[in-house]
Tab-separated table of C-alpha atoms and ligand atoms in Angstrom:
chain	number	residue	atom	x	y	z
N	1	UNK	CA	34.133	6.694	1.588
N	2	UNK	CA	34.090	9.392	0.171
N	3	UNK	CA	34.638	8.955	-3.144
N	4	UNK	CA	34.200	6.520	-5.832
N	5	UNK	CA	36.920	3.801	-5.948
N	6	UNK	CA	38.256	4.330	-10.289
N	7	UNK	CA	38.016	1.811	-13.019
N	8	UNK	CA	41.361	0.399	-13.289
N	9	UNK	CA	41.810	1.326	-9.470
N	10	UNK	CA	45.394	2.908	-8.902
N	11	UNK	CA	44.546	6.354	-8.338
N	12	UNK	CA	43.651	5.749	-4.422
N	13	UNK	CA	43.426	2.498	-3.834
N	14	UNK	CA	46.277	0.818	-2.857
N	15	UNK	CA	49.040	-1.029	-4.272
N	16	UNK	CA	47.255	-4.499	-4.858
N	17	UNK	CA	43.759	-2.827	-6.299
N	18	UNK	CA	41.527	-3.109	-3.181
N	19	UNK	CA	41.566	0.474	-2.982
N	20	UNK	CA	37.838	-0.077	-1.013
N	21	UNK	CA	39.337	-1.972	2.391
N	22	UNK	CA	42.306	0.705	2.325
N	23	UNK	CA	39.769	3.780	1.873
N	24	UNK	CA	37.544	1.974	4.376
N	25	UNK	CA	40.181	1.725	7.658
N	26	UNK	CA	41.343	5.107	7.237
N	27	UNK	CA	37.735	7.098	7.717
N	28	UNK	CA	35.234	3.739	8.949
N	29	UNK	CA	36.138	1.294	11.524
N	30	UNK	CA	36.695	4.139	13.977
N	31	UNK	CA	34.253	4.817	16.784
N	32	UNK	CA	31.282	5.284	14.816
N	33	UNK	CA	31.724	2.378	12.590
N	34	UNK	CA	28.631	0.689	13.576
N	35	UNK	CA	26.577	4.099	13.527
N	36	UNK	CA	27.933	4.734	9.622
N	37	UNK	CA	26.593	1.021	8.902
N	38	UNK	CA	23.526	0.400	7.033
N	39	UNK	CA	25.092	-3.915	6.529
N	40	UNK	CA	22.562	-5.422	8.556
N	41	UNK	CA	18.946	-3.210	7.682
N	42	UNK	CA	20.821	-3.269	3.583
N	43	UNK	CA	19.704	-7.554	3.881
N	44	UNK	CA	16.240	-6.136	2.048
N	45	UNK	CA	17.970	-5.232	-0.395
N	46	UNK	CA	20.785	-7.929	-0.700
N	47	UNK	CA	19.511	-9.175	-3.660
N	48	UNK	CA	18.424	-5.994	-5.485
N	49	UNK	CA	21.568	-5.836	-5.334
N	50	UNK	CA	22.996	-8.724	-6.706
N	51	UNK	CA	20.679	-8.472	-9.740
N	52	UNK	CA	22.191	-5.051	-9.745
N	53	UNK	CA	25.403	-5.864	-10.337
N	54	UNK	CA	24.426	-8.383	-12.316
N	55	UNK	CA	22.939	-5.687	-14.946
N	56	UNK	CA	25.914	-3.614	-14.579
N	57	UNK	CA	28.550	-5.860	-15.015
N	58	UNK	CA	26.461	-7.293	-18.196
N	59	UNK	CA	26.180	-3.915	-19.714
N	60	UNK	CA	30.393	-3.050	-19.144
N	61	UNK	CA	31.163	-6.545	-20.626
N	62	UNK	CA	28.482	-5.655	-23.307
N	63	UNK	CA	30.296	-2.097	-24.031
N	64	UNK	CA	34.200	-2.969	-23.851
N	65	UNK	CA	34.120	-1.743	-20.650
N	66	UNK	CA	35.216	-5.279	-19.123
N	67	UNK	CA	36.671	-8.312	-20.755
N	68	UNK	CA	34.394	-11.042	-21.182
N	69	UNK	CA	36.313	-13.084	-18.743
N	70	UNK	CA	36.451	-10.922	-16.422
N	71	UNK	CA	32.769	-10.024	-16.267
N	72	UNK	CA	32.560	-13.951	-16.065
N	73	UNK	CA	34.722	-14.270	-13.034
N	74	UNK	CA	32.736	-11.038	-11.106
N	75	UNK	CA	29.733	-13.067	-11.978
N	76	UNK	CA	30.926	-16.576	-10.943
N	77	UNK	CA	31.480	-14.771	-7.477
N	78	UNK	CA	28.306	-13.131	-7.276
N	79	UNK	CA	26.476	-16.744	-7.245
N	80	UNK	CA	28.775	-17.335	-4.604
N	81	UNK	CA	28.190	-14.330	-2.941
N	82	UNK	CA	24.293	-15.425	-3.245
N	83	UNK	CA	24.714	-19.173	-1.991
N	84	UNK	CA	26.216	-17.739	1.295
N	85	UNK	CA	23.873	-15.092	1.714
N	86	UNK	CA	23.354	-12.087	3.548
N	87	UNK	CA	25.033	-13.043	6.982
N	88	UNK	CA	27.775	-14.306	5.017
N	89	UNK	CA	28.717	-10.591	4.156
N	90	UNK	CA	31.563	-9.157	6.829
N	91	UNK	CA	33.701	-6.600	5.296
N	92	UNK	CA	31.473	-2.947	4.974
N	93	UNK	CA	29.765	-0.123	6.147
N	94	UNK	CA	27.079	-1.144	4.172
N	95	UNK	CA	26.036	-4.226	1.200
N	96	UNK	CA	27.333	-2.449	-1.605
N	97	UNK	CA	30.697	-2.694	-0.014
N	98	UNK	CA	30.314	-5.728	1.505
N	99	UNK	CA	29.809	-7.269	-1.596
N	100	UNK	CA	32.277	-5.598	-3.725
N	101	UNK	CA	34.829	-6.618	-1.324
N	102	UNK	CA	33.660	-9.857	-1.464
N	103	UNK	CA	34.029	-9.912	-4.621
N	104	UNK	CA	37.037	-9.115	-4.884
N	105	UNK	CA	37.532	-11.880	-2.687
N	106	UNK	CA	36.759	-14.181	-5.316
N	107	UNK	CA	38.247	-12.849	-8.026
N	108	UNK	CA	40.629	-10.422	-7.345
N	109	UNK	CA	41.827	-7.451	-8.050
N	110	UNK	CA	40.329	-7.360	-10.860
N	111	UNK	CA	36.585	-7.986	-9.313
N	112	UNK	CA	37.316	-4.153	-8.725
N	113	UNK	CA	36.343	-3.491	-11.832
N	114	UNK	CA	32.729	-4.054	-11.447
N	115	UNK	CA	32.306	-0.132	-9.825
N	116	UNK	CA	33.542	1.593	-12.965
N	117	UNK	CA	31.361	3.784	-13.735
N	118	UNK	CA	28.782	3.645	-10.983
N	119	UNK	CA	28.898	4.940	-7.686
N	120	UNK	CA	27.133	3.954	-4.438
N	121	UNK	CA	24.615	6.877	-4.873
N	122	UNK	CA	23.029	5.246	-8.085
N	123	UNK	CA	23.400	2.142	-6.836
N	124	UNK	CA	21.468	2.126	-3.528
N	125	UNK	CA	18.986	4.419	-4.878
N	126	UNK	CA	18.384	1.572	-8.436
N	127	UNK	CA	18.655	-1.017	-5.089
N	128	UNK	CA	15.618	0.759	-3.353
N	129	UNK	CA	13.261	0.482	-6.371
N	130	UNK	CA	14.081	-2.509	-7.262
N	131	UNK	CA	12.829	-3.945	-3.748
N	132	UNK	CA	10.073	-1.309	-3.264
N	133	UNK	CA	8.650	-2.079	-6.321
N	134	UNK	CA	8.142	-6.051	-5.213
N	135	UNK	CA	6.426	-5.573	-2.061
N	136	UNK	CA	4.580	-2.482	-3.643
N	137	UNK	CA	2.791	-5.463	-6.122
N	138	UNK	CA	1.834	-7.584	-2.892
N	139	UNK	CA	0.437	-4.364	-1.104
N	140	UNK	CA	-1.455	-3.845	-4.207
N	141	UNK	CA	-2.504	-7.760	-3.733
N	142	UNK	CA	-3.415	-7.677	-0.617
N	143	UNK	CA	-5.712	-4.011	-1.430
N	144	UNK	CA	-7.603	-6.877	-3.744
N	145	UNK	CA	-7.699	-9.362	-1.896
N	146	UNK	CA	-9.704	-6.728	0.462
N	147	UNK	CA	-11.440	-6.330	-2.215
N	148	UNK	CA	-12.791	-9.234	-3.302
N	149	UNK	CA	-14.091	-9.813	0.524
N	150	UNK	CA	-15.887	-6.729	0.869
N	151	UNK	CA	-17.395	-7.482	-2.717
N	152	UNK	CA	-17.924	-11.127	-1.410
N	153	UNK	CA	-20.054	-9.907	2.202
N	154	UNK	CA	-21.684	-7.037	-0.419
N	155	UNK	CA	-23.234	-10.397	-3.112
N	156	UNK	CA	-24.252	-12.393	0.147
N	157	UNK	CA	-25.842	-9.578	2.479
N	158	UNK	CA	-27.270	-7.599	-0.482
N	159	UNK	CA	-31.072	-7.760	1.572
N	160	UNK	CA	-29.319	-7.103	5.091
N	161	UNK	CA	-30.482	-4.214	6.464
N	162	UNK	CA	-28.429	-2.436	8.814
N	163	UNK	CA	-28.636	0.756	10.750
N	164	UNK	CA	-26.451	3.985	9.046
N	165	UNK	CA	-24.749	6.573	10.759
N	166	UNK	CA	-23.821	9.975	10.350
N	167	UNK	CA	-22.276	11.523	13.890
N	168	UNK	CA	-22.552	7.921	15.458
N	169	UNK	CA	-26.622	8.079	15.808
N	170	UNK	CA	-28.392	6.222	13.637
N	171	UNK	CA	-29.527	8.247	10.542
N	172	UNK	CA	-30.890	5.833	7.741
N	173	UNK	CA	-31.133	2.222	7.069
N	174	UNK	CA	-29.105	0.464	4.664
N	175	UNK	CA	-27.604	-2.768	3.877
N	176	UNK	CA	-24.111	-3.987	4.775
N	177	UNK	CA	-23.865	-4.946	1.501
N	178	UNK	CA	-23.567	-1.153	0.820
N	179	UNK	CA	-21.060	-0.255	3.559
N	180	UNK	CA	-19.121	-3.174	2.293
N	181	UNK	CA	-19.080	-1.430	-0.635
N	182	UNK	CA	-18.325	1.590	-0.180
N	183	UNK	CA	-14.906	0.383	1.585
N	184	UNK	CA	-14.172	-1.917	-2.080
N	185	UNK	CA	-14.560	1.487	-3.601
N	186	UNK	CA	-12.437	3.716	-1.500
N	187	UNK	CA	-9.695	0.242	-1.401
N	188	UNK	CA	-10.015	0.585	-5.396
N	189	UNK	CA	-8.948	3.781	-4.818
N	190	UNK	CA	-6.435	2.761	-2.619
N	191	UNK	CA	-5.249	0.106	-5.312
N	192	UNK	CA	-5.500	3.033	-8.053
N	193	UNK	CA	-2.723	5.034	-5.838
N	194	UNK	CA	-0.456	1.777	-5.123
N	195	UNK	CA	-0.031	1.698	-8.876
N	196	UNK	CA	1.469	4.714	-9.580
N	197	UNK	CA	3.570	5.239	-6.827
N	198	UNK	CA	4.247	1.829	-8.784
N	199	UNK	CA	4.880	3.146	-12.304
N	200	UNK	CA	6.977	6.213	-11.082
N	201	UNK	CA	8.847	4.105	-8.769
N	202	UNK	CA	10.097	1.728	-11.326
N	203	UNK	CA	12.579	4.500	-13.076
N	204	UNK	CA	16.094	3.309	-13.332
N	205	UNK	CA	18.759	5.939	-11.839
N	206	UNK	CA	21.907	3.287	-12.631
N	207	UNK	CA	24.445	5.426	-14.445
N	208	UNK	CA	23.708	8.231	-12.872
N	209	UNK	CA	27.213	7.758	-11.440
N	210	UNK	CA	28.214	9.743	-7.543
N	211	UNK	CA	25.549	12.268	-9.242
N	212	UNK	CA	27.328	13.779	-12.322
N	213	UNK	CA	27.367	11.140	-14.652
N	214	UNK	CA	30.413	9.585	-15.737
N	215	UNK	CA	32.836	9.061	-19.277
N	216	UNK	CA	32.472	5.633	-19.925
N	217	UNK	CA	30.822	4.785	-22.797
N	218	UNK	CA	27.543	2.466	-20.607
N	219	UNK	CA	24.311	2.261	-21.743
N	220	UNK	CA	21.535	3.171	-19.212
N	221	UNK	CA	18.739	2.302	-20.958
N	222	UNK	CA	20.678	-1.730	-21.212
N	223	UNK	CA	20.168	-1.816	-17.552
N	224	UNK	CA	16.966	-0.616	-16.964
N	225	UNK	CA	15.903	-2.858	-18.976
N	226	UNK	CA	17.325	-6.267	-17.005
N	227	UNK	CA	16.571	-4.576	-14.748
N	228	UNK	CA	12.580	-4.294	-15.686
N	229	UNK	CA	13.066	-0.811	-14.904
N	230	UNK	CA	10.270	1.241	-17.797
N	231	UNK	CA	12.518	3.166	-18.061
N	232	UNK	CA	16.230	5.899	-17.291
N	233	UNK	CA	15.562	8.681	-14.993
N	234	UNK	CA	16.792	11.702	-17.769
N	235	UNK	CA	18.698	13.564	-15.285
N	236	UNK	CA	21.909	12.499	-12.893
N	237	UNK	CA	21.591	14.663	-10.488
N	238	UNK	CA	18.172	14.251	-9.908
N	239	UNK	CA	18.780	10.091	-10.260
N	240	UNK	CA	20.320	9.517	-6.437
N	241	UNK	CA	18.673	12.707	-4.875
N	242	UNK	CA	15.269	11.591	-5.566
N	243	UNK	CA	13.365	9.292	-2.953
N	244	UNK	CA	10.216	10.982	-3.795
N	245	UNK	CA	8.794	8.030	-5.131
N	246	UNK	CA	9.636	6.976	-0.931
N	247	UNK	CA	7.418	9.874	-0.097
N	248	UNK	CA	4.371	8.927	-2.541
N	249	UNK	CA	4.315	4.878	-1.890
N	250	UNK	CA	4.370	5.512	1.660
N	251	UNK	CA	1.640	8.716	1.261
N	252	UNK	CA	-0.554	5.900	-0.446
N	253	UNK	CA	0.566	3.281	2.737
N	254	UNK	CA	-0.487	5.964	5.232
N	255	UNK	CA	-3.874	6.295	3.512
N	256	UNK	CA	-4.408	2.945	2.679
N	257	UNK	CA	-4.406	2.265	6.105
N	258	UNK	CA	-6.414	4.594	7.440
N	259	UNK	CA	-8.949	3.613	4.799
N	260	UNK	CA	-8.831	0.196	7.087
N	261	UNK	CA	-9.000	2.060	10.109
N	262	UNK	CA	-12.554	3.177	9.669
N	263	UNK	CA	-13.791	-0.492	8.570
N	264	UNK	CA	-12.044	-1.981	11.764
N	265	UNK	CA	-13.604	0.841	13.989
N	266	UNK	CA	-16.966	0.436	11.906
N	267	UNK	CA	-16.640	-3.384	12.711
N	268	UNK	CA	-15.641	-3.124	16.627
N	269	UNK	CA	-18.224	-0.790	17.243
N	270	UNK	CA	-20.680	-3.805	14.515
N	271	UNK	CA	-19.229	-6.362	17.232
N	272	UNK	CA	-19.796	-5.000	20.796
N	273	UNK	CA	-23.495	-3.954	19.434
N	274	UNK	CA	-24.019	-8.038	18.005
N	275	UNK	CA	-24.375	-6.691	14.228
N	276	UNK	CA	-21.119	-8.999	13.371
N	277	UNK	CA	-19.855	-11.992	14.994
N	278	UNK	CA	-15.921	-11.714	14.381
N	279	UNK	CA	-14.536	-14.691	13.179
N	280	UNK	CA	-12.846	-16.568	16.311
N	281	UNK	CA	-9.368	-16.860	14.437
N	282	UNK	CA	-9.641	-12.593	14.117
N	283	UNK	CA	-10.153	-12.770	17.977
N	284	UNK	CA	-8.872	-12.526	21.204
N	285	UNK	CA	-10.270	-12.949	24.920
N	286	UNK	CA	-9.442	-11.758	28.425
N	287	UNK	CA	-7.180	-13.332	30.697
N	288	UNK	CA	-9.363	-12.311	33.291
N	289	UNK	CA	-12.347	-12.104	32.094
N	290	UNK	CA	-13.379	-15.559	30.815
N	291	UNK	CA	-16.469	-14.510	28.982
N	292	UNK	CA	-14.751	-12.218	26.788
N	293	UNK	CA	-14.331	-12.327	22.595
N	294	UNK	CA	-12.654	-9.141	21.975
N	295	UNK	CA	-12.380	-7.794	18.043
N	296	UNK	CA	-8.125	-7.177	18.277
N	297	UNK	CA	-7.636	-8.060	15.281
N	298	UNK	CA	-9.613	-5.035	14.061
N	299	UNK	CA	-8.108	-2.908	16.894
N	300	UNK	CA	-4.984	-4.060	15.432
N	301	UNK	CA	-5.569	-2.433	12.116
N	302	UNK	CA	-6.312	0.835	13.272
N	303	UNK	CA	-3.754	1.205	15.108
N	304	UNK	CA	-0.969	0.640	11.412
N	305	UNK	CA	-2.670	3.574	10.990
N	306	UNK	CA	-0.984	6.126	13.255
N	307	UNK	CA	2.485	3.595	13.055
N	308	UNK	CA	2.564	4.601	8.573
N	309	UNK	CA	0.873	7.995	9.687
N	310	UNK	CA	4.513	8.665	11.952
N	311	UNK	CA	6.747	6.715	8.872
N	312	UNK	CA	5.170	9.478	6.421
N	313	UNK	CA	6.308	11.967	9.043
N	314	UNK	CA	9.689	10.358	9.873
N	315	UNK	CA	10.443	10.085	5.541
N	316	UNK	CA	9.621	13.746	5.058
N	317	UNK	CA	10.815	15.318	8.443
N	318	UNK	CA	14.576	13.092	6.844
N	319	UNK	CA	14.348	14.196	3.569
N	320	UNK	CA	13.036	18.265	3.739
N	321	UNK	CA	15.768	20.626	3.024
N	322	UNK	CA	18.727	18.372	2.203
N	323	UNK	CA	20.597	19.589	-0.127
N	324	UNK	CA	21.056	18.455	-3.674
N	325	UNK	CA	22.968	15.413	-4.863
N	326	UNK	CA	23.336	12.938	-1.983
N	327	UNK	CA	23.615	13.142	2.029
N	328	UNK	CA	24.387	10.204	3.701
N	329	UNK	CA	20.598	11.125	5.996
N	330	UNK	CA	19.093	9.441	3.080
N	331	UNK	CA	20.654	5.733	4.291
N	332	UNK	CA	17.731	6.302	7.113
N	333	UNK	CA	14.493	7.011	4.524
N	334	UNK	CA	14.122	3.546	3.362
N	335	UNK	CA	13.272	1.746	6.817
N	336	UNK	CA	10.393	4.269	6.909
N	337	UNK	CA	8.952	3.392	3.902
N	338	UNK	CA	9.998	-0.816	4.368
N	339	UNK	CA	8.317	-1.246	8.083
N	340	UNK	CA	4.935	1.127	6.419
N	341	UNK	CA	4.617	-0.988	3.752
N	342	UNK	CA	5.676	-4.826	5.920
N	343	UNK	CA	2.973	-3.178	8.428
N	344	UNK	CA	-0.295	-2.143	6.118
N	345	UNK	CA	0.053	-5.090	3.706
N	346	UNK	CA	0.110	-7.513	6.957
N	347	UNK	CA	-2.923	-5.057	7.893
N	348	UNK	CA	-4.798	-4.836	5.086
N	349	UNK	CA	-4.251	-9.288	4.652
N	350	UNK	CA	-5.821	-9.639	7.807
N	351	UNK	CA	-8.978	-7.115	7.458
N	352	UNK	CA	-9.686	-9.150	4.666
N	353	UNK	CA	-9.099	-12.828	6.269
N	354	UNK	CA	-11.651	-10.735	8.954
N	355	UNK	CA	-14.673	-9.413	6.468
N	356	UNK	CA	-14.285	-12.805	4.684
N	357	UNK	CA	-15.254	-14.706	7.982
N	358	UNK	CA	-17.508	-12.164	9.968
N	359	UNK	CA	-21.214	-13.488	9.959
N	360	UNK	CA	-23.781	-10.719	9.944
N	361	UNK	CA	-26.712	-11.658	12.731
N	362	UNK	CA	-29.072	-10.145	10.276
N	363	UNK	CA	-32.205	-10.293	13.643
N	364	UNK	CA	-29.735	-8.169	15.449
N	365	UNK	CA	-29.657	-6.070	12.564
N	366	UNK	CA	-32.828	-6.209	11.247
N	367	UNK	CA	-34.189	-5.470	14.893
N	368	UNK	CA	-31.642	-2.581	14.673
N	369	UNK	CA	-32.622	-0.690	11.692
N	370	UNK	CA	-35.198	0.929	12.514
N	371	UNK	CA	-34.083	2.196	15.364
N	372	UNK	CA	-33.835	5.631	16.371
N	373	UNK	CA	-36.437	6.799	13.996
N	374	UNK	CA	-34.263	6.171	11.337
N	375	UNK	CA	-37.113	5.733	9.015
N	376	UNK	CA	-37.535	9.801	9.553
N	377	UNK	CA	-35.952	11.080	6.278
N	378	UNK	CA	-37.355	8.283	3.475
N	379	UNK	CA	-41.610	9.799	5.455
N	380	UNK	CA	-40.116	13.259	4.070
N	381	UNK	CA	-39.834	11.767	1.175
N	382	UNK	CA	-42.904	9.990	0.421
N	383	UNK	CA	-44.808	13.560	1.771
N	384	UNK	CA	-42.034	15.656	-0.998
N	385	UNK	CA	-42.555	12.974	-3.484
N	386	UNK	CA	-46.769	13.903	-2.942
N	387	UNK	CA	-46.415	17.514	-3.435
N	388	UNK	CA	-45.484	19.120	-0.012
N	389	UNK	CA	-43.042	21.421	-0.792
N	390	UNK	CA	-39.717	19.441	1.752
N	391	UNK	CA	-38.960	21.628	4.243
N	392	UNK	CA	-42.872	21.648	4.972
N	393	UNK	CA	-42.560	17.379	5.084
N	394	UNK	CA	-39.535	18.275	7.644
N	395	UNK	CA	-41.405	19.955	9.784
N	396	UNK	CA	-44.170	17.760	9.470
N	397	UNK	CA	-42.224	14.745	10.994
N	398	UNK	CA	-39.254	16.439	12.809
N	399	UNK	CA	-42.442	17.399	15.276
N	400	UNK	CA	-43.697	13.734	15.008
N	401	UNK	CA	-40.034	12.830	16.402
N	402	UNK	CA	-40.151	15.078	19.504
N	403	UNK	CA	-43.203	13.568	20.265
N	404	UNK	CA	-43.433	10.526	19.581
N	405	UNK	CA	-39.332	9.641	19.452
N	406	UNK	CA	-38.053	6.152	18.110
N	407	UNK	CA	-43.150	5.068	18.781
N	408	UNK	CA	-43.514	7.545	15.177
N	409	UNK	CA	-46.330	5.377	13.334
N	410	UNK	CA	-49.044	6.871	10.738
N	411	UNK	CA	-50.772	8.769	13.656
N	412	UNK	CA	-48.269	10.610	15.593
N	413	UNK	CA	-47.545	11.596	12.179
N	414	UNK	CA	-50.866	12.607	10.951
N	415	UNK	CA	-50.938	14.361	14.343
N	416	UNK	CA	-48.220	16.410	13.678
N	417	UNK	CA	-49.296	16.728	10.282
N	418	UNK	CA	-53.305	18.642	11.264
N	419	UNK	CA	-51.309	20.266	13.350
N	420	UNK	CA	-48.167	21.741	10.910
N	421	UNK	CA	-50.704	21.955	7.952
N	422	UNK	CA	-53.474	21.724	9.446
N	423	UNK	CA	-54.634	18.505	7.067
N	424	UNK	CA	-54.892	14.953	8.117
N	425	UNK	CA	-51.543	13.040	6.237
N	426	UNK	CA	-54.112	11.562	3.569
N	427	UNK	CA	-54.879	14.611	1.561
N	428	UNK	CA	-51.261	13.560	0.352
N	429	UNK	CA	-50.625	10.526	0.588
N	430	UNK	CA	-52.281	7.290	0.981
N	431	UNK	CA	-51.751	5.120	4.411
N	432	UNK	CA	-50.109	2.369	3.020
N	433	UNK	CA	-47.384	4.601	1.363
N	434	UNK	CA	-46.350	6.241	4.641
N	435	UNK	CA	-46.578	2.526	6.772
N	436	UNK	CA	-43.628	1.464	3.647
N	437	UNK	CA	-41.602	4.840	4.611
N	438	UNK	CA	-41.925	3.386	8.083
N	439	UNK	CA	-40.512	-0.247	7.162
N	440	UNK	CA	-36.845	0.149	7.042
N	441	UNK	CA	-36.537	-2.836	4.813
N	442	UNK	CA	-38.823	-1.144	1.563
N	443	UNK	CA	-37.445	2.194	2.620
N	444	UNK	CA	-34.349	1.175	1.552
N	445	UNK	CA	-35.141	-0.733	-1.590
N	446	UNK	CA	-37.741	2.626	-2.336
N	447	UNK	CA	-33.521	4.564	-2.279
N	448	UNK	CA	-32.761	3.008	-5.695
N	449	UNK	CA	-30.570	6.246	-6.849
N	450	UNK	CA	-27.665	5.405	-9.076
N	451	UNK	CA	-24.892	4.959	-5.369
N	452	UNK	CA	-28.043	3.846	-3.097
N	453	UNK	CA	-28.444	0.736	-1.345
N	454	UNK	CA	-31.063	-0.754	-2.557
N	455	UNK	CA	-30.533	-4.000	-4.139
N	456	UNK	CA	-31.079	-3.334	-7.959
N	457	UNK	CA	-28.483	-0.176	-7.170
N	458	UNK	CA	-26.207	-2.684	-5.565
N	459	UNK	CA	-26.506	-5.060	-7.476
N	460	UNK	CA	-25.009	-2.578	-10.505
N	461	UNK	CA	-22.493	-0.940	-7.981
N	462	UNK	CA	-21.282	-5.279	-7.198
N	463	UNK	CA	-20.692	-5.348	-11.023
N	464	UNK	CA	-18.502	-2.681	-11.753
N	465	UNK	CA	-16.592	-3.211	-8.854
N	466	UNK	CA	-16.154	-7.154	-10.138
N	467	UNK	CA	-15.056	-5.079	-13.220
N	468	UNK	CA	-12.635	-3.181	-11.981
N	469	UNK	CA	-11.455	-5.508	-9.058
N	470	UNK	CA	-10.900	-7.921	-12.731
N	471	UNK	CA	-9.002	-5.011	-14.313
N	472	UNK	CA	-5.915	-4.554	-11.591
N	473	UNK	CA	-5.515	-8.155	-10.756
N	474	UNK	CA	-4.627	-8.292	-15.060
N	475	UNK	CA	-2.581	-4.644	-14.705
N	476	UNK	CA	-1.178	-6.709	-11.028
N	477	UNK	CA	-0.422	-9.509	-13.254
N	478	UNK	CA	1.071	-7.499	-16.504
N	479	UNK	CA	3.442	-5.974	-13.923
N	480	UNK	CA	4.985	-8.786	-12.446
N	481	UNK	CA	5.221	-10.667	-15.285
N	482	UNK	CA	7.201	-8.401	-16.680
N	483	UNK	CA	9.507	-8.220	-13.377
N	484	UNK	CA	9.889	-12.130	-14.055
N	485	UNK	CA	10.823	-11.556	-17.781
N	486	UNK	CA	13.506	-8.748	-17.099
N	487	UNK	CA	14.380	-11.265	-14.293
N	488	UNK	CA	14.805	-14.555	-16.527
N	489	UNK	CA	16.383	-12.324	-19.582
N	490	UNK	CA	18.869	-11.263	-16.782
N	491	UNK	CA	19.893	-14.883	-15.924
N	492	UNK	CA	19.931	-15.717	-19.494
N	493	UNK	CA	22.945	-13.141	-19.822
N	494	UNK	CA	24.626	-13.394	-17.234
N	495	UNK	CA	24.901	-17.482	-17.726
N	496	UNK	CA	26.541	-16.909	-21.019
N	497	UNK	CA	29.315	-15.583	-18.700
N	498	UNK	CA	29.905	-17.458	-16.300
E	1	LIG	N1	24.674	2.980	2.621
E	1	LIG	C1	24.538	4.172	1.602
E	1	LIG	C2	22.863	4.800	1.482
E	1	LIG	O1	21.990	3.214	1.554
E	1	LIG	C3	25.172	4.248	0.141
E	1	LIG	C4	25.271	5.128	0.030
E	1	LIG	C5	26.825	5.970	-0.243
E	1	LIG	N2	27.036	6.792	-0.785
E	1	LIG	C6	28.266	8.167	-0.243
E	1	LIG	N3	28.522	8.093	-0.980
E	1	LIG	N4	27.713	8.305	0.861
E	1	LIG	O2	22.465	5.318	0.972
């Protein structure tokens, strides 16, 4: 079917007006029939297509393009088709043709008026946007769930000291709360990216027709409004060609999955060191080694980032170099986005559950927090605060670290000071100050700069994370309400005809 049926249907069509069927027999009944077909994959947009059909038919009737009676028959047929479900569709190379054919079977040749002033090109673009926006809201909800779990972890573990790493080497002590909030902040940006993608997805291409508009006096604002879109796409050629909303959404999902993969990796490493125990519900065992409890769910979360990145790559490669306006390659674009959104939303929910149920082992963490002389920077800071140039202080502490390693204590530092500065440490600071700097918990408590791990600094971060979470939850609720209101409005309009 290379062209679209016209309103009166007799130009390309058979005598009975069911021109769609006739043309399909000629063009896509051969050996490539299955290759051309997207019917089974289109189950994803079955409900979206019915909504788009309804809004379009209501608008055609309001504009006097189809008679109210005809609209009523088409809308009644759509209801039966919805009840029968996607699996009952038989004829057609995609869901749009199959539903149209099913309408014509029920309403007769007048059913063919449904496809007046539109094309499958604007129709499919509208359906994908309609379905994707609902999926995006679910993905956004999953990010909020994960953020909530991280905020609760931060609240509960504000004073739980933990080793902090760079290059996976012990670096400076911090807290579980500070670690959890580091991911919460990253996930807040993932929420924001998905919301941005949502707003650009939620624009209506419907009424662009094949790409070149239509002579019918349609009302594009009306269909957009009935479908809950925030606006219409201004250029018809852009409207049918554009899939950057899929790229943007998939990129946001791949970014989210990449953030989650880091979180999952941290938990895998922490579980290996006994810092944290993943709940049984998120663990797995070995078929041969009876003692094993493995953090498999987090490893699978980590792997989903690969799937999402592959989807983004597949999508970009499919779209690259496509000429204007519609090309059938576009039929292969949606799948990448659907797989990404399903896979990443699920991974986000699993990560949220694993975090919410994880048990942090305070004792193992306290023992580990000072390992590798991780308080060294704090000691150098204490000397620098007492007036020693930081670079000199760094040298003193480095020399103690070299001699005493993990066991660097006041005496080791004092010996290093005598070597390097030619004086005792006590010429600059008292013993208590150095001993406090050597204590992991005190070391953490001293780092109270904005964004730091000291419990007061973390309390502020928790408060602003809670505010942002509440604001984003409100935005999500507003988006959901707008969609639900539009669906109700459309249903009410449909009922005036049926
Ligand atoms: N199944 C097609 C898709 O998903 C619908 C549009 C077909 N349009 C066309 N001119 N062949 O993209």
